[in-house]
PDB file of C-alpha atoms in Angstrom:
ATOM      1  CA  MET A 519      -0.004  -0.377  -0.476  1.00 49.00           C
ATOM      2  CA  PRO A 520       1.717   2.973  -0.819  1.00 53.00           C
ATOM      3  CA  ALA A 521       2.788   5.911   1.949  1.00 55.00           C
ATOM      4  CA  LYS A 522      -0.413   8.492   2.770  1.00 54.00           C
ATOM      5  CA  GLY A 523       0.669  11.386   0.765  1.00 50.00           C
ATOM      6  CA  SER A 524       3.118   9.912  -2.231  1.00 50.00           C
ATOM      7  CA  LEU A 525       2.411  10.399  -5.246  1.00 49.00           C
ATOM      8  CA  GLU A 526       1.387   6.533  -6.229  1.00 53.00           C
ATOM      9  CA  SER A 527      -0.882   7.568  -3.450  1.00 51.00           C
ATOM     10  CA  ILE A 528      -2.181  10.369  -5.254  1.00 51.00           C
ATOM     11  CA  GLY A 529      -2.188   8.532  -8.438  1.00 55.00           C
ATOM     12  CA  SER A 530      -4.439   5.391  -6.690  1.00 62.00           C
ATOM     13  CA  VAL A 531      -7.359   8.276  -5.822  1.00 57.00           C
ATOM     14  CA  ARG A 532      -6.889   9.519  -9.350  1.00 61.00           C
ATOM     15  CA  ALA A 533      -7.734   6.386 -11.163  1.00 64.00           C
ATOM     16  CA  MET A 534     -10.525   5.739  -8.215  1.00 63.00           C
ATOM     17  CA  HIS A 535     -11.949   9.160 -10.077  1.00 59.00           C
ATOM     18  CA  GLU A 536     -11.644   7.806 -13.553  1.00 65.00           C
ATOM     19  CA  ARG A 537     -13.328   3.960 -12.333  1.00 64.00           C
ATOM     20  CA  ALA A 538     -16.097   5.709 -11.035  1.00 60.00           C
ATOM     21  CA  ASN A 539     -16.763   8.251 -14.228  1.00 59.00           C
ATOM     22  CA  ALA A 540     -16.176   5.286 -16.392  1.00 60.00           C
ATOM     23  CA  GLU A 541     -18.909   3.067 -14.590  1.00 56.00           C
ATOM     24  CA  THR A 542     -20.384   6.198 -14.195  1.00 53.00           C
ATOM     25  CA  ALA A 543     -20.486   6.238 -18.262  1.00 50.00           C
ATOM     26  CA  ASP A 544     -21.758   1.802 -18.018  1.00 50.00           C
ATOM     27  CA  ASN A 545     -24.435   2.686 -16.112  1.00 50.00           C
ATOM     28  CA  SER A 546     -26.908   5.089 -18.730  1.00 48.00           C
ATOM     29  CA  ASP A 547     -29.007   2.086 -20.473  1.00 52.00           C
ATOM     30  CA  PHE A 548     -27.932  -0.368 -17.018  1.00 53.00           C
ATOM     31  CA  GLY A 549     -31.563  -2.343 -17.524  1.00 51.00           C
ATOM     32  CA  LYS A 550     -30.060  -2.515 -21.359  1.00 53.00           C
ATOM     33  CA  PHE A 551     -26.802  -3.444 -19.856  1.00 52.00           C
ATOM     34  CA  GLN A 552     -27.042  -5.473 -17.861  1.00 51.00           C
ATOM     35  CA  HIS A 553     -30.165  -7.870 -20.514  1.00 50.00           C
ATOM     36  CA  GLU A 554     -27.387  -8.195 -22.696  1.00 56.00           C
ATOM     37  CA  SER A 555     -23.665  -9.345 -20.459  1.00 65.00           C
ATOM     38  CA  ASP A 556     -25.503 -10.919 -17.823  1.00 73.00           C
ATOM     39  CA  PRO A 557     -26.471 -14.585 -18.067  1.00 76.00           C
ATOM     40  CA  HIS A 558     -28.260 -14.668 -14.954  1.00 78.00           C
ATOM     41  CA  ALA A 559     -30.339 -12.740 -16.443  1.00 80.00           C
ATOM     42  CA  ASN A 560     -31.662 -14.070 -19.532  1.00 80.00           C
ATOM     43  CA  HIS A 561     -31.904 -16.953 -16.712  1.00 82.00           C
ATOM     44  CA  ILE A 562     -34.200 -15.435 -14.728  1.00 82.00           C
ATOM     45  CA  PHE A 563     -36.058 -13.576 -17.902  1.00 82.00           C
ATOM     46  CA  ALA A 564     -36.541 -17.035 -19.455  1.00 83.00           C
ATOM     47  CA  MET A 565     -37.819 -19.089 -16.419  1.00 84.00           C
ATOM     48  CA  PHE A 566     -39.631 -16.594 -14.598  1.00 84.00           C
ATOM     49  CA  GLY A 567     -40.521 -14.120 -16.949  1.00 85.00           C
ATOM     50  CA  GLN A 568     -40.370 -10.363 -16.916  1.00 87.00           C
ATOM     51  CA  GLU A 569     -41.529  -9.312 -13.881  1.00 88.00           C
ATOM     52  CA  ALA A 570     -38.445 -11.755 -11.438  1.00 85.00           C
ATOM     53  CA  TYR A 571     -36.213  -9.933 -13.977  1.00 85.00           C
ATOM     54  CA  ASP A 572     -37.082  -6.575 -13.501  1.00 87.00           C
ATOM     55  CA  GLU A 573     -37.155  -7.513  -9.866  1.00 89.00           C
ATOM     56  CA  TYR A 574     -33.207  -9.120 -10.471  1.00 86.00           C
ATOM     57  CA  ILE A 575     -32.503  -6.791 -12.182  1.00 86.00           C
ATOM     58  CA  ARG A 576     -33.419  -3.936  -9.670  1.00 89.00           C
ATOM     59  CA  ASP A 577     -31.526  -5.614  -7.122  1.00 89.00           C
ATOM     60  CA  VAL A 578     -28.448  -5.587  -8.976  1.00 88.00           C
ATOM     61  CA  ALA A 579     -28.715  -2.191  -9.535  1.00 88.00           C
ATOM     62  CA  ALA A 580     -29.334  -1.153  -5.916  1.00 91.00           C
ATOM     63  CA  GLN A 581     -26.187  -3.174  -4.836  1.00 91.00           C
ATOM     64  CA  ARG A 582     -24.377  -1.425  -7.734  1.00 90.00           C
ATOM     65  CA  GLN A 583     -25.405   2.278  -5.996  1.00 92.00           C
ATOM     66  CA  ARG A 584     -24.685   0.945  -2.951  1.00 93.00           C
ATOM     67  CA  GLU A 585     -20.887  -0.052  -3.933  1.00 93.00           C
ATOM     68  CA  LYS A 586     -20.741   3.117  -5.799  1.00 92.00           C
ATOM     69  CA  SER A 587     -21.884   4.978  -2.551  1.00 92.00           C
ATOM     70  CA  GLU A 588     -19.236   3.111  -0.287  1.00 93.00           C
ATOM     71  CA  ALA A 589     -16.323   3.808  -3.098  1.00 92.00           C
ATOM     72  CA  THR A 590     -17.422   7.311  -3.361  1.00 91.00           C
ATOM     73  CA  GLU A 591     -17.084   7.805   1.007  1.00 92.00           C
ATOM     74  CA  LYS A 592     -14.270   6.478   1.013  1.00 92.00           C
ATOM     75  CA  LEU A 593     -12.377   8.474  -1.672  1.00 91.00           C
ATOM     76  CA  ALA A 594     -14.402  11.404   0.270  1.00 91.00           C
ATOM     77  CA  ARG A 595     -12.523   9.810   3.453  1.00 91.00           C
ATOM     78  CA  ARG A 596      -9.083   9.535   1.907  1.00 90.00           C
ATOM     79  CA  THR A 597      -9.450  12.863  -0.009  1.00 88.00           C
ATOM     80  CA  ALA A 598     -10.311  14.575   3.854  1.00 87.00           C
ATOM     81  CA  ARG A 599      -7.240  12.723   4.574  1.00 86.00           C
ATOM     82  CA  MET A 600      -4.850  14.110   2.248  1.00 85.00           C
ATOM     83  CA  ARG A 601      -6.005  17.503   2.814  1.00 84.00           C
ATOM     84  CA  ARG A 602      -4.444  16.770   6.627  1.00 82.00           C
ATOM     85  CA  PHE A 603      -1.613  15.829   5.364  1.00 82.00           C
ATOM     86  CA  LEU A 604      -0.921  18.925   3.101  1.00 80.00           C
ATOM     87  CA  ASN A 605      -2.207  21.115   5.489  1.00 80.00           C
ATOM     88  CA  ILE A 606       0.085  19.222   8.709  1.00 81.00           C
ATOM     89  CA  HIS A 607       3.039  19.461   5.946  1.00 79.00           C
ATOM     90  CA  THR A 608       2.179  23.405   4.866  1.00 85.00           C
ATOM     91  CA  ARG A 609       2.458  24.183   8.151  1.00 85.00           C
ATOM     92  CA  ILE A 610       5.635  22.544   9.004  1.00 86.00           C
ATOM     93  CA  GLU A 611       7.012  23.724   5.964  1.00 87.00           C
ATOM     94  CA  HIS A 612       6.133  27.741   7.545  1.00 86.00           C
ATOM     95  CA  LYS A 613       7.781  26.626  10.331  1.00 88.00           C
ATOM     96  CA  LEU A 614      11.008  25.373   9.360  1.00 88.00           C
ATOM     97  CA  ALA A 615      11.259  28.295   7.002  1.00 89.00           C
ATOM     98  CA  THR A 616      10.755  30.903   9.759  1.00 90.00           C
ATOM     99  CA  LEU A 617      13.321  28.937  11.693  1.00 90.00           C
ATOM    100  CA  VAL A 618      15.590  28.720   8.534  1.00 90.00           C
ATOM    101  CA  THR A 619      15.400  33.161   8.645  1.00 90.00           C
ATOM    102  CA  ASN A 620      15.950  33.902  12.327  1.00 88.00           C
ATOM    103  CA  VAL A 621      19.004  31.194  12.309  1.00 89.00           C
ATOM    104  CA  ALA A 622      20.698  33.449   9.189  1.00 87.00           C
ATOM    105  CA  SER A 623      19.648  36.561  10.712  1.00 87.00           C
ATOM    106  CA  LYS A 624      21.181  36.091  14.001  1.00 87.00           C
ATOM    107  CA  VAL A 625      24.157  34.358  12.015  1.00 86.00           C
ATOM    108  CA  VAL A 626      24.211  37.117   9.650  1.00 84.00           C
ATOM    109  CA  GLN A 627      24.129  39.918  13.217  1.00 84.00           C
ATOM    110  CA  ARG A 628      27.144  37.984  14.332  1.00 83.00           C
ATOM    111  CA  HIS A 629      28.971  38.338  11.423  1.00 80.00           C
ATOM    112  CA  ILE A 630      28.518  42.102  11.460  1.00 81.00           C
ATOM    113  CA  THR A 631      28.727  42.642  14.951  1.00 79.00           C
ATOM    114  CA  ALA A 632      32.365  40.805  15.304  1.00 67.00           C
TER     115      ALA A 632
END
């Protein structure tokens, strides 16, 4: 697993966004897509008729929506962690820059007074 805030981690977040966008594009006509690609849907339709088929499609669509919601929540938590990490990193950089500036000015003052 990549370290938090690393380029690999940022890349994996970007990949999650791209996968979510691709899934959204695939779901534009979910019923048709499901009927064409799912042998279970075809079997249910053949054995039990349209009503059972529609119920199966609704169940599968609900499951995909739950998975998508879980992925969205996971992405939101990960994004929040990334923001916190970046904020902490920025504060540390600012404190370090201030410290270096103060030390440098003291060194310069010593050279001037010496």
